[in-house]
Short mmCIF file of C-alpha atoms in Angstrom, two decimals:
data_model
loop_
_atom_site.label_atom_id
_atom_site.label_comp_id
_atom_site.label_asym_id
_atom_site.label_seq_id
_atom_site.Cartn_x
_atom_site.Cartn_y
_atom_site.Cartn_z
CA UNK E 1420 164.67 107.88 37.96
CA UNK E 1421 162.56 106.14 40.48
CA UNK E 1422 159.49 107.19 38.52
CA UNK E 1423 158.53 105.50 35.37
CA UNK E 1424 155.73 105.78 32.78
CA UNK E 1425 152.60 103.71 32.82
CA UNK E 1426 150.86 102.35 29.60
CA UNK E 1427 149.06 105.59 29.17
CA UNK E 1428 152.35 107.53 29.30
CA UNK E 1429 151.62 109.04 32.74
CA UNK E 1430 154.15 109.12 35.57
CA UNK E 1431 154.15 105.99 37.67
CA UNK E 1432 155.70 106.40 41.14
CA UNK E 1433 155.54 102.67 41.82
CA UNK E 1434 158.65 101.63 39.92
CA UNK E 1435 160.28 98.07 40.23
CA UNK E 1436 163.52 97.26 41.87
CA UNK E 1437 164.32 95.23 38.85
CA UNK E 1438 164.27 98.22 36.34
CA UNK E 1439 166.28 100.47 38.73
CA UNK E 1440 168.98 97.84 39.35
CA UNK E 1441 169.23 96.99 35.58
CA UNK E 1442 169.71 100.79 34.99
CA UNK E 1443 172.54 100.94 37.70
CA UNK E 1444 174.27 97.84 36.31
CA UNK E 1445 174.19 99.53 32.87
CA UNK E 1446 176.08 102.50 34.18
CA UNK E 1447 172.95 104.58 34.82
CA UNK E 1448 170.74 106.71 32.65
CA UNK E 1449 169.96 110.49 32.64
CA UNK E 1450 167.96 111.21 35.65
CA UNK E 1451 168.88 107.92 37.65
CA UNK E 1452 169.61 108.86 41.16
CA UNK E 1453 171.54 106.10 42.78
CA UNK E 1454 170.90 107.60 46.07
CA UNK E 1455 167.26 107.54 45.61
CA UNK E 1456 167.34 103.93 44.26
CA UNK E 1457 169.42 102.95 47.36
CA UNK E 1458 167.13 104.79 49.90
CA UNK E 1459 163.72 104.20 48.37
CA UNK E 1460 164.21 100.61 46.92
CA UNK E 1461 167.19 98.60 47.73
CA UNK E 1462 167.64 99.23 51.42
CA UNK E 1463 163.92 98.90 52.07
CA UNK E 1464 164.07 95.69 50.21
CA UNK E 1465 167.01 94.21 52.01
CA UNK E 1466 165.75 95.36 55.38
CA UNK E 1467 162.28 94.07 54.73
CA UNK E 1468 160.88 97.48 55.59
CA UNK E 1469 158.57 97.69 52.50
CA UNK E 1470 156.35 95.56 50.61
CA UNK E 1471 156.84 95.55 46.82
CA UNK E 1472 154.42 94.57 43.98
CA UNK E 1473 157.14 92.85 42.28
CA UNK E 1474 159.78 91.47 44.75
CA UNK E 1475 162.96 90.10 43.39
CA UNK E 1476 162.97 86.22 43.49
CA UNK E 1477 165.60 84.16 45.19
CA UNK E 1478 167.35 83.85 41.91
CA UNK E 1479 166.94 87.61 40.82
CA UNK E 1480 168.09 88.99 44.11
CA UNK E 1481 171.69 88.25 43.01
CA UNK E 1482 171.62 91.47 41.10
CA UNK E 1483 170.41 93.37 44.02
CA UNK E 1484 173.12 91.97 46.22
CA UNK E 1485 175.83 92.96 43.77
CA UNK E 1486 174.70 96.40 43.64
CA UNK E 1487 174.51 96.62 47.44
CA UNK E 1488 177.97 94.91 48.06
CA UNK E 1489 179.47 97.42 45.38
CA UNK E 1490 177.81 100.30 47.36
CA UNK E 1491 179.20 99.05 50.69
CA UNK E 1492 176.30 97.11 52.02
CA UNK E 1493 177.74 93.69 52.21
CA UNK E 1494 176.84 93.09 55.83
CA UNK E 1495 173.16 93.65 54.93
CA UNK E 1496 173.45 91.23 52.00
CA UNK E 1497 174.94 88.58 54.19
CA UNK E 1498 172.29 88.96 56.89
CA UNK E 1499 169.51 88.77 54.39
CA UNK E 1500 171.16 85.59 52.84
CA UNK E 1501 171.32 83.95 56.23
CA UNK E 1502 167.74 84.75 56.97
CA UNK E 1503 166.40 83.61 53.71
CA UNK E 1504 168.78 80.66 52.57
CA UNK E 1505 168.99 78.97 56.02
CA UNK E 1506 165.78 77.05 55.38
CA UNK E 1507 167.00 76.09 51.98
CA UNK E 1508 170.23 74.79 53.43
CA UNK E 1509 168.30 72.78 55.89
CA UNK E 1510 166.24 71.34 53.21
CA UNK E 1511 169.38 70.38 51.32
CA UNK E 1512 169.05 72.44 48.15
CA UNK E 1513 168.23 75.99 46.81
CA UNK E 1514 164.64 76.93 45.76
CA UNK E 1515 163.11 78.92 42.85
CA UNK E 1516 161.45 81.43 45.39
CA UNK E 1517 161.77 81.95 49.09
CA UNK E 1518 158.71 79.85 49.82
CA UNK E 1519 157.92 77.92 46.67
CA UNK E 1520 154.59 76.24 46.20
CA UNK E 1521 154.44 72.49 45.99
CA UNK E 1522 153.95 71.29 42.19
CA UNK E 1523 154.10 75.04 41.04
CA UNK E 1524 157.78 75.92 41.56
CA UNK E 1525 161.21 74.30 41.89
CA UNK E 1526 162.53 73.09 45.15
CA UNK E 1527 165.95 72.37 43.43
CA UNK E 1528 166.79 75.47 41.70
CA UNK E 1529 170.61 75.82 40.85
CA UNK E 1530 170.25 79.44 39.80
CA UNK E 1531 169.55 80.28 43.30
CA UNK E 1532 172.88 79.12 44.68
CA UNK E 1533 174.51 82.36 44.14
CA UNK E 1534 174.87 83.25 47.93
CA UNK E 1535 178.21 81.21 47.56
CA UNK E 1536 179.38 83.75 44.99
CA UNK E 1537 178.52 86.60 47.34
CA UNK E 1538 180.21 85.10 50.30
CA UNK E 1539 183.39 84.86 48.31
CA UNK E 1540 183.17 88.44 47.44
CA UNK E 1541 181.91 89.77 50.88
CA UNK E 1542 183.37 87.57 53.51
CA UNK E 1543 186.36 86.30 51.51
CA UNK E 1544 186.81 89.67 49.99
CA UNK E 1545 187.76 88.34 46.49
CA UNK E 1546 186.39 90.29 43.39
CA UNK E 1547 187.42 89.49 39.86
CA UNK E 1548 188.27 92.77 38.26
CA UNK E 1549 189.68 91.74 34.88
CA UNK E 1550 189.22 88.70 32.61
CA UNK E 1551 190.79 85.46 33.43
CA UNK E 1552 191.45 86.54 36.95
CA UNK E 1553 194.47 88.56 36.00
CA UNK E 1554 193.56 91.10 38.65
CA UNK E 1555 191.29 91.17 41.72
CA UNK E 1556 190.23 93.51 44.57
CA UNK E 1557 190.79 92.17 47.96
CA UNK E 1558 188.82 93.53 50.77
CA UNK E 1559 187.26 91.12 53.24
CA UNK E 1560 184.52 92.09 55.55
CA UNK E 1561 184.95 90.71 59.02
CA UNK E 1562 181.18 89.81 59.77
CA UNK E 1563 181.81 86.43 61.30
CA UNK E 1564 184.45 84.99 63.66
CA UNK E 1565 186.42 83.58 60.85
CA UNK E 1566 186.21 83.08 57.06
CA UNK E 1567 188.00 81.13 54.43
CA UNK E 1568 187.38 80.89 50.67
CA UNK E 1569 189.26 79.41 47.91
CA UNK E 1570 188.78 80.34 44.07
CA UNK E 1571 190.40 78.47 41.42
CA UNK E 1572 191.78 80.52 38.71
CA UNK E 1573 193.82 80.11 35.43
CA UNK E 1574 196.80 81.35 37.62
CA UNK E 1575 196.31 78.89 40.52
CA UNK E 1576 194.27 79.07 43.69
CA UNK E 1577 193.46 82.35 45.38
CA UNK E 1578 192.93 81.84 49.03
CA UNK E 1579 191.50 84.20 51.68
CA UNK E 1580 191.52 83.00 55.23
CA UNK E 1581 191.22 85.17 58.30
CA UNK E 1582 189.91 85.08 61.92
CA UNK E 1583 189.09 87.51 64.49
CA UNK E 1584 191.30 87.33 67.55
CA UNK E 1585 191.23 89.44 70.73
CA UNK E 1586 192.25 92.93 69.74
CA UNK E 1587 191.74 92.77 65.87
CA UNK E 1588 192.07 90.35 62.99
CA UNK E 1589 194.56 87.87 62.19
#
């Protein structure tokens, strides 16, 4: 369901990433093709191969990242975060948008700090799968030389620690 309807009820082929990701998160709708959404919207967005009329903001991109991680594209998410959040880290905070305008947008926007959440899931491999952390999935992606994350839960600390050594992972 990449196509949508415009205000006149005619088919609109310029559908937003936002609507398609929300449909995927809701479990899909009749006619929604996850493959088409992935190939025509999500991958072109994360790889910056296509300009979109409505580009997800630094905050809203968390939903795109979640869908891409779930579909096996965690490395692309990490690379996108590295590129777009490094200037924010150098500034010492997270911004409302990737290049906020002075006096128009926030240069200290806590909602854009979600890359930490995604690093826990992708690099650390820890994904909560039930309420109160009573179960998790554990599947770290070895995208760097080492990784360590700690997640406090009602049952205690979950720690994921690994490093790449000659001949494999440790």
